[in-house]
C-alpha positions as a LaTeX table, in Angstrom:
\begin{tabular}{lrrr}
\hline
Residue & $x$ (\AA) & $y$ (\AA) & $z$ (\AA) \\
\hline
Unk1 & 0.00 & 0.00 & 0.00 \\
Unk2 & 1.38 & 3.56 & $-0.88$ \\
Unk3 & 1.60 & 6.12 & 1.63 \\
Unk4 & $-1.13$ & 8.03 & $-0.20$ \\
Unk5 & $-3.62$ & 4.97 & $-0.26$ \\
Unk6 & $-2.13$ & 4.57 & 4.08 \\
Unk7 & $-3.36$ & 8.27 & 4.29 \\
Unk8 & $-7.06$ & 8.04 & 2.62 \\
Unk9 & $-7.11$ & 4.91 & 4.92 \\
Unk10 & $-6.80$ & 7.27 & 8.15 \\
Unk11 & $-8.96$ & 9.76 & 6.84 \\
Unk12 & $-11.57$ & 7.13 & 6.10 \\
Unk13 & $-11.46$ & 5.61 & 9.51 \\
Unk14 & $-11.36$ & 9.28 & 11.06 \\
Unk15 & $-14.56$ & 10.33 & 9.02 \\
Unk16 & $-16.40$ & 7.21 & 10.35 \\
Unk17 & $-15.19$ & 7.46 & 13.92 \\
Unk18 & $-16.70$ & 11.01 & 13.73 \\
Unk19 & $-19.47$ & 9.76 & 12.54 \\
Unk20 & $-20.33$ & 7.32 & 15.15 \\
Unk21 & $-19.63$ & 9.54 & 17.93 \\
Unk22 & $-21.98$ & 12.22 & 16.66 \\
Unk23 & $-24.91$ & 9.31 & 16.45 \\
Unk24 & $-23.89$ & 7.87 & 19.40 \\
Unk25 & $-23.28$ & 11.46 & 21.38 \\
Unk26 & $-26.79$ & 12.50 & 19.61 \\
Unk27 & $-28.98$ & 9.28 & 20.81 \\
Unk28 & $-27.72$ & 9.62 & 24.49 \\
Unk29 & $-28.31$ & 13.32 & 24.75 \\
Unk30 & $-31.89$ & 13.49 & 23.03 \\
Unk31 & $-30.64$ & 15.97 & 20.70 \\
Unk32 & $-31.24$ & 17.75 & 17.54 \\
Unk33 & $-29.91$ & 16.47 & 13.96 \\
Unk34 & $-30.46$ & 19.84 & 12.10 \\
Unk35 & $-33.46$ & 21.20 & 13.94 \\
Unk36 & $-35.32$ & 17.36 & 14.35 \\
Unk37 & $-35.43$ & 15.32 & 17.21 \\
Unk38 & $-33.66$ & 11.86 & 16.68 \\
Unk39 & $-35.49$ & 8.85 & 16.21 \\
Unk40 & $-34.58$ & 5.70 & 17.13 \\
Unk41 & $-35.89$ & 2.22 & 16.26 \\
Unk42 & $-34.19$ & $-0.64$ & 17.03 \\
Unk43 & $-30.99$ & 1.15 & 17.84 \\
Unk44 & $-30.99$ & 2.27 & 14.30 \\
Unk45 & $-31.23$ & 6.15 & 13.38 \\
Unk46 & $-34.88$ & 7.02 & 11.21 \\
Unk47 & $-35.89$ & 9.13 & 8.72 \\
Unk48 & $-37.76$ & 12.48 & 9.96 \\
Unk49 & $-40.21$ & 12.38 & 7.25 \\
Unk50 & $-40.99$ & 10.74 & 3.83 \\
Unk51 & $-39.03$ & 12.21 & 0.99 \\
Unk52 & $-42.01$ & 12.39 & $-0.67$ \\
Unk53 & $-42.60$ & 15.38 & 1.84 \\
Unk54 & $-39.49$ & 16.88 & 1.31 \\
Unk55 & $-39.56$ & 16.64 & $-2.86$ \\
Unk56 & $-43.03$ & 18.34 & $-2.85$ \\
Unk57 & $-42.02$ & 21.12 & 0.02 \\
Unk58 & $-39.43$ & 21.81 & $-1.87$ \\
Unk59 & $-40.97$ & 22.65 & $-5.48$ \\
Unk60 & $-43.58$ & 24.78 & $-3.27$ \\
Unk61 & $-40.80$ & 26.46 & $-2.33$ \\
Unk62 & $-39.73$ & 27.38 & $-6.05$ \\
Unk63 & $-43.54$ & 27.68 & $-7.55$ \\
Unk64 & $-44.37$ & 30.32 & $-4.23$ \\
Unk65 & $-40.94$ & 31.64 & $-4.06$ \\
Unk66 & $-40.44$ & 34.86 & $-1.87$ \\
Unk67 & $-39.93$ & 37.68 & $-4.14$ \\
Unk68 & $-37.88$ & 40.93 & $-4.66$ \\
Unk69 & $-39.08$ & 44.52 & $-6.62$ \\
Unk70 & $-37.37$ & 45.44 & $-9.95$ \\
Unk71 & $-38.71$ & 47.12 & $-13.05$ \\
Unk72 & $-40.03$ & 43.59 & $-14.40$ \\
Unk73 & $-42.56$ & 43.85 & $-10.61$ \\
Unk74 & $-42.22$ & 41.23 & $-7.90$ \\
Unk75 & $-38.99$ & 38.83 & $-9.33$ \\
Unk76 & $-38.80$ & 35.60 & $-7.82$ \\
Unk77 & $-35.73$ & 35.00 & $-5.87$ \\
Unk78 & $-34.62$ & 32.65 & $-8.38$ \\
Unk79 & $-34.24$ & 35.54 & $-10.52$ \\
Unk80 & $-32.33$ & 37.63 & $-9.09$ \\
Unk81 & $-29.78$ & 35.56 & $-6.79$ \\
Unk82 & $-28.24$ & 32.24 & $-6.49$ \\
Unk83 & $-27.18$ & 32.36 & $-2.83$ \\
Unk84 & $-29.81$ & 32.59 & 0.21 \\
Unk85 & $-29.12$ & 33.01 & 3.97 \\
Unk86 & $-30.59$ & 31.22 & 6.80 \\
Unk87 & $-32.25$ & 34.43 & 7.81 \\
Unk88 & $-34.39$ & 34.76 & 4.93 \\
Unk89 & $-31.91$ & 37.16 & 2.88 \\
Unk90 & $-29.81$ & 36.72 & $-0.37$ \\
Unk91 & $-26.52$ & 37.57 & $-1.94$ \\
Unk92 & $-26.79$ & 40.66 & $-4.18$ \\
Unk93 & $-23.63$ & 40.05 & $-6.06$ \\
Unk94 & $-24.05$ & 36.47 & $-7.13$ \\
Unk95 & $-26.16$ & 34.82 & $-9.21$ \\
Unk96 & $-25.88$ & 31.88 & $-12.11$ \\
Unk97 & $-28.86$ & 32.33 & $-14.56$ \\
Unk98 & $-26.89$ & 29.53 & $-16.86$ \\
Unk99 & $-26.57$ & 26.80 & $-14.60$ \\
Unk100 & $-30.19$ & 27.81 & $-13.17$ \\
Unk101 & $-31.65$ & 26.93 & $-16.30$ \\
Unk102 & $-30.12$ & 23.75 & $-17.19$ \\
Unk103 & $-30.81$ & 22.29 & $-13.60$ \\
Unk104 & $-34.27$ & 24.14 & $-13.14$ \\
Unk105 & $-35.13$ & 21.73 & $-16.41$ \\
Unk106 & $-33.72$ & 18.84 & $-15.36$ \\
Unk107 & $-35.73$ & 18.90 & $-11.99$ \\
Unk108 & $-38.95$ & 19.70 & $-13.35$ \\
Unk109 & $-38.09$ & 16.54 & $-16.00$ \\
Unk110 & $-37.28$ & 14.27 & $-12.82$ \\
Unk111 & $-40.09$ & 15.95 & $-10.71$ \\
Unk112 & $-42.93$ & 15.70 & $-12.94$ \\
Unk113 & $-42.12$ & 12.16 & $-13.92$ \\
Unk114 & $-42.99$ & 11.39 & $-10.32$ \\
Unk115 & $-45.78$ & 13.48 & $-9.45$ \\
Unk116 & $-47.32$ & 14.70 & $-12.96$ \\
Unk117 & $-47.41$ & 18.15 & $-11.36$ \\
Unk118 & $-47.41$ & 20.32 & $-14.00$ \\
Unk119 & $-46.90$ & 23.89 & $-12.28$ \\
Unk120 & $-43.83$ & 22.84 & $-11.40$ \\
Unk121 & $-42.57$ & 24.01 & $-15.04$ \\
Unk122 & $-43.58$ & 27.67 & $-14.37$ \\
Unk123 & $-40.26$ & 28.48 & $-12.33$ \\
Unk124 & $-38.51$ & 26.82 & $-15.46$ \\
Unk125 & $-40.41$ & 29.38 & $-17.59$ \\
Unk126 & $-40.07$ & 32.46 & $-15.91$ \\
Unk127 & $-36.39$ & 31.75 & $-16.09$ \\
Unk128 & $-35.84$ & 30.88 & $-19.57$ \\
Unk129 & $-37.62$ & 33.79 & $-20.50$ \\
Unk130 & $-35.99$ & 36.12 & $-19.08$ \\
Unk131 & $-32.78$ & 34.62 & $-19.83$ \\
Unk132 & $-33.26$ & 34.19 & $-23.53$ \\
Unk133 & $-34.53$ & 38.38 & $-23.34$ \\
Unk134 & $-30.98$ & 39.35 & $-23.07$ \\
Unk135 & $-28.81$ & 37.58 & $-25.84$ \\
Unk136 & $-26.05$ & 38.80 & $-26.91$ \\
Unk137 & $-26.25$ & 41.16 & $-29.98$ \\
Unk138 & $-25.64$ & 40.20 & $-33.49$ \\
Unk139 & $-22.61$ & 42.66 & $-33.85$ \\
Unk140 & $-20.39$ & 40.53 & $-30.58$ \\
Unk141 & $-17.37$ & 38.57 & $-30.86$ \\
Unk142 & $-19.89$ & 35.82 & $-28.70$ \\
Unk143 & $-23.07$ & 36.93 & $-30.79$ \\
Unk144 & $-26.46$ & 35.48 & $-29.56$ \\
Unk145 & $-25.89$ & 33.76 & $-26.53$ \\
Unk146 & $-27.33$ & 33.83 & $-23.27$ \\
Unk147 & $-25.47$ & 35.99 & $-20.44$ \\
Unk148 & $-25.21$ & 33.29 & $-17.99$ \\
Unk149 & $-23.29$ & 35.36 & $-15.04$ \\
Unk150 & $-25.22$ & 38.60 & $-12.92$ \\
Unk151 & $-23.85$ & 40.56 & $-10.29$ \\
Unk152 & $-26.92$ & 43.06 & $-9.90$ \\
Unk153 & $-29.85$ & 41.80 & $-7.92$ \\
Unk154 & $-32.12$ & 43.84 & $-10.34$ \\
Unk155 & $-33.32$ & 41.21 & $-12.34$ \\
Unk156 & $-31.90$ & 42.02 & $-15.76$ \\
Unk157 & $-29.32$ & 40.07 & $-17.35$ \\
Unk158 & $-26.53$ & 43.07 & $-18.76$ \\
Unk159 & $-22.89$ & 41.31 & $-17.64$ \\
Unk160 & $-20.73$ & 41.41 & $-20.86$ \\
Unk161 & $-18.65$ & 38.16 & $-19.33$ \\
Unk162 & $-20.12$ & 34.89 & $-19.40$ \\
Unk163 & $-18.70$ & 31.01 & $-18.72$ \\
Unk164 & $-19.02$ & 29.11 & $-22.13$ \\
Unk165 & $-19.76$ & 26.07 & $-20.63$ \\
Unk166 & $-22.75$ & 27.48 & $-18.95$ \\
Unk167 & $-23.83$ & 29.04 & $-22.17$ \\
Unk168 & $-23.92$ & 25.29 & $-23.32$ \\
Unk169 & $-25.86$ & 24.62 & $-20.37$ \\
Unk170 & $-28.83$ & 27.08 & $-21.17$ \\
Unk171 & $-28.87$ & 26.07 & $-24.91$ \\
Unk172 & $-29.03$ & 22.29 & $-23.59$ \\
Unk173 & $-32.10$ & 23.60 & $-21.35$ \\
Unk174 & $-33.71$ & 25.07 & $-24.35$ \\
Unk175 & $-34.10$ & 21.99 & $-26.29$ \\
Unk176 & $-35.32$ & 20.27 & $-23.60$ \\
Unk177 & $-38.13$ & 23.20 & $-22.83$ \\
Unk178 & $-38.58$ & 22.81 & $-26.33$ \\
Unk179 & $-39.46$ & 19.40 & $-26.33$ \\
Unk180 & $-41.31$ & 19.30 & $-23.55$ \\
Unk181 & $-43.31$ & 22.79 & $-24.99$ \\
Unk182 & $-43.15$ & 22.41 & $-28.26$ \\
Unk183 & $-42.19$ & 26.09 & $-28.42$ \\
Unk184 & $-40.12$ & 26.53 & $-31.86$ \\
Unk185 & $-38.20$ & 29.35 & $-31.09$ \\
Unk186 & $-36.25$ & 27.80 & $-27.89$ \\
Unk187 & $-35.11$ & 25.49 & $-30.34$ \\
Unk188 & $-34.12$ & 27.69 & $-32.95$ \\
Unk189 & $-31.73$ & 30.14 & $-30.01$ \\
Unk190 & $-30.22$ & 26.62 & $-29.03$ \\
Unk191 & $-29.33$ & 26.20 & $-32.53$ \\
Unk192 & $-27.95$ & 29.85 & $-32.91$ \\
Unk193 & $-26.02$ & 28.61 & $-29.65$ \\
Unk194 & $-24.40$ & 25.92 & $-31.12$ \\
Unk195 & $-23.44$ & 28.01 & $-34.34$ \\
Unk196 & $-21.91$ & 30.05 & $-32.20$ \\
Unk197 & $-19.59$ & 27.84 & $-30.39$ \\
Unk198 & $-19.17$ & 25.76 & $-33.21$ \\
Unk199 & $-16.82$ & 29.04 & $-34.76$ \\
Unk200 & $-14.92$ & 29.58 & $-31.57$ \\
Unk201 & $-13.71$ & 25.64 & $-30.97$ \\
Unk202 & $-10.29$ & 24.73 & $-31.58$ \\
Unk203 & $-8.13$ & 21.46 & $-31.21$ \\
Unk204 & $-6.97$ & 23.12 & $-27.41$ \\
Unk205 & $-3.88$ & 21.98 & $-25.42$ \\
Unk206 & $-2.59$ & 21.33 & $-22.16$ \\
Unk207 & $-3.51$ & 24.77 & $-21.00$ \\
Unk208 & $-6.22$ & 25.57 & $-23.22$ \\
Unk209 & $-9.69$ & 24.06 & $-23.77$ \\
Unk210 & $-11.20$ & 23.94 & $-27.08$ \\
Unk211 & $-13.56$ & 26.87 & $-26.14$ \\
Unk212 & $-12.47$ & 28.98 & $-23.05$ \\
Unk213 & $-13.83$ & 28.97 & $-19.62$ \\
Unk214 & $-14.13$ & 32.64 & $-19.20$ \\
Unk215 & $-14.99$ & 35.46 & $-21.87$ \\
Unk216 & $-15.82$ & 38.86 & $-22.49$ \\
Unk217 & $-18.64$ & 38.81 & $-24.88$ \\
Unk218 & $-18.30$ & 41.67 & $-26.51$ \\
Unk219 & $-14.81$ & 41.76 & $-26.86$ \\
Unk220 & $-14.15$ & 37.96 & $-27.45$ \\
Unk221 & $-11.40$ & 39.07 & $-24.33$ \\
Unk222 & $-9.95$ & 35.29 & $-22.85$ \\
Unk223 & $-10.94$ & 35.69 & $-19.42$ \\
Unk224 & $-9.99$ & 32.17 & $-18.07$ \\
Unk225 & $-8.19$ & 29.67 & $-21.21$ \\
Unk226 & $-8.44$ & 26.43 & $-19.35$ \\
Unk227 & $-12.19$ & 24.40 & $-18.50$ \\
Unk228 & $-12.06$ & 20.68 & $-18.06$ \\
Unk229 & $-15.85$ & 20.86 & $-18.38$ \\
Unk230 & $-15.95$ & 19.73 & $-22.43$ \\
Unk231 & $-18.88$ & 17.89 & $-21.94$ \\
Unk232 & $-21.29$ & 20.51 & $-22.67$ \\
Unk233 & $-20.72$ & 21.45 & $-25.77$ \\
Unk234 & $-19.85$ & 17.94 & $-26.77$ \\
Unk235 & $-23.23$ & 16.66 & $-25.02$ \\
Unk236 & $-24.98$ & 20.04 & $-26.97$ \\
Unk237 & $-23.44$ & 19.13 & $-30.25$ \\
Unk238 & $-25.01$ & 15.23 & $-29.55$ \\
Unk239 & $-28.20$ & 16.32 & $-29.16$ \\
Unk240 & $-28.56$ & 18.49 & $-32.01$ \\
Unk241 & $-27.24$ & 16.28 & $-34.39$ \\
Unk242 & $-30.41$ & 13.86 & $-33.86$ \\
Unk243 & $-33.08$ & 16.78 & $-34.82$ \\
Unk244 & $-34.63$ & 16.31 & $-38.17$ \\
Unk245 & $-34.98$ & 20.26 & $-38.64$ \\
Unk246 & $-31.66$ & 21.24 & $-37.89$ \\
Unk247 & $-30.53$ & 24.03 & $-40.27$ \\
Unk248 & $-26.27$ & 22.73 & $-38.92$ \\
Unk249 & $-24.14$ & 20.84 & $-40.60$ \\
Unk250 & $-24.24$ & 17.66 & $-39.10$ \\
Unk251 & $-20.81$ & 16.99 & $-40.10$ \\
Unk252 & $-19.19$ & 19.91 & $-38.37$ \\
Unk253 & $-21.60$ & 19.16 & $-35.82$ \\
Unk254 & $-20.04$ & 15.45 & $-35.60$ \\
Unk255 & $-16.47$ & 16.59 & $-36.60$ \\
Unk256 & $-16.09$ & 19.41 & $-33.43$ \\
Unk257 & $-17.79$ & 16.68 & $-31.38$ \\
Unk258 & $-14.97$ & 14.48 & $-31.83$ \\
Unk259 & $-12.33$ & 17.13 & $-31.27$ \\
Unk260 & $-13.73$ & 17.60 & $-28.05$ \\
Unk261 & $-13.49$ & 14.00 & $-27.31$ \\
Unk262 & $-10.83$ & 13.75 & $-28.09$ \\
Unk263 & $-9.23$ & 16.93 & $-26.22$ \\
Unk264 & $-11.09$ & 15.21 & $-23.07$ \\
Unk265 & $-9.43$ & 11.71 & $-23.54$ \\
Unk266 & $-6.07$ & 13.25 & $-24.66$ \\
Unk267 & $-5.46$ & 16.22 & $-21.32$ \\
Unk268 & $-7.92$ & 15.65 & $-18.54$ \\
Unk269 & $-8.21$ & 12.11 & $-18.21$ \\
Unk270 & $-4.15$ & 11.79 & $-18.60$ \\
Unk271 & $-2.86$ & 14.32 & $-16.36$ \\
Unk272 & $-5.87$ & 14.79 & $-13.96$ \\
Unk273 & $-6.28$ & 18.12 & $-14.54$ \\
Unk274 & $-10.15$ & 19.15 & $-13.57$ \\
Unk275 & $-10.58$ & 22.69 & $-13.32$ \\
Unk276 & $-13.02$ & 25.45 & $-14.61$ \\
Unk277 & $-16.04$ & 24.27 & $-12.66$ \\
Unk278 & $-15.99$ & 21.05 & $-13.12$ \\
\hline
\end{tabular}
């Protein structure tokens, strides 16, 4: 055994000692596992509630989410932050509107599979319209794409920097909103997208990704070179490929596809090197 595997050993057998003597400490003193009394049965520690409870409290959450004033009325929280405090407030200088859509779609997919609830896409909505409201002009080194960074709590999407991979993120949410919608035009900006990147990937090294991590929009400024995170556009480039109406080449489609395959199999998976998010 190395002396690396000899020290994930001790941390292992540290991490479950600690665990044991918070059960242990928690059953003998009647206390509180984040704000619940512990139940026993059988020596064994149980569940508070169902998860069924805890799935449907939290989409309540999302479709009667606490709101905040800007020139659009009474935004949702989701709209204007990405951070919340335990005292009800929010971070004014943060928020994701990329990632937000992609994973706001794929929990209403997972969500209404299981409870058929369709309300639960109206969060979804309200974000991907307002999202797709501030692309990129025509005239922009990154032209058409979604600003996926905000550091104003005002509800409007104006930052001229952006991560690509998140822009791949919101174009992969648009198809799916498409598909489940049948709204044409979500579509058509995820193919506008895709155009988009398509012009800006190259073969990448070492230190540089096909597409960047970090850009100025306007400018077509590299921010941040290096994002291990090539599955995005790869996965984007996938799913286009498959639609009958595409107006793409498929070949590019499948020929930048490979690239960044290849750039994945070639740099991160041989020297380790995840960075850029993911």
């Amino acid at each position: 055994m190395t002396s690396s595997h000899r020290e994930w050993m001790r941390k292992i057998e540290f991490l479950i000692a600690l665990v044991f003597s918070l059960v242990t400490g928690i059953a003998q003193n009647a206390e509180k596992i984040m704000d619940h009394e512990v139940v026993l049965k059988d020596g064994k520690l149980q569940p508070w509630t169902e998860y069924d409870h805890v799935l449907h409290w939290s989409m309540n959450y999302l479709e009667n989410c606490p709101t905040y004033k800007t020139k659009f009325g009474d935004d949702p929280l989701y709209l204007v932050t990405s951070k919340l405090y335990k005292d009800g407030s929010f971070c004014h200088k943060q928020n994701n509107p990329g990632s937000n859509v992609y994973w706001g779609i794929e929990t209403f997919k997972r969500y209404y599979a299981y409870s058929g609830d369709t309300a639960a896409l109206a969060p979804v909505r309200k974000l991907i319209q307002r999202v797709a409201h501030y692309h990129t002009p025509s005239g922009w080194a990154w032209a058409d794409v979604p600003r996926t960074q905000d550091d104003t709590p005002d509800g409007e999407y104006t930052d001229e920097w952006s991560g690509v991979d998140k822009i791949c993120m919101v174009a992969l949410g648009y198809l799916d909103y498409y598909r489940f919608s049948g709204e044409k035009q979500y579509f058509e900006k995820a193919e506008r997208i895709a155009k988009t990147i398509l012009a800006h990937v190259e073969p990448g090294n070492e230190k540089q990704s096909p597409v960047p991590f970090m850009v100025n929009l306007k400018t077509g400024e590299v921010l941040d070179p290096y994002c291990s995170n090539m599955i995005l556009p790869l996965q984007l480039f996938d799913q286009l490929s498959k639609e009958e109406s595409l107006s793409l080449d498929k070949q590019e489609l499948k020929d930048k596809r490979d690239l960044l395959w290849k750039w994945i199999l070639d740099y991160p998976m041989k020297n380790n090197l995840w960075s850029g998010y993911y």
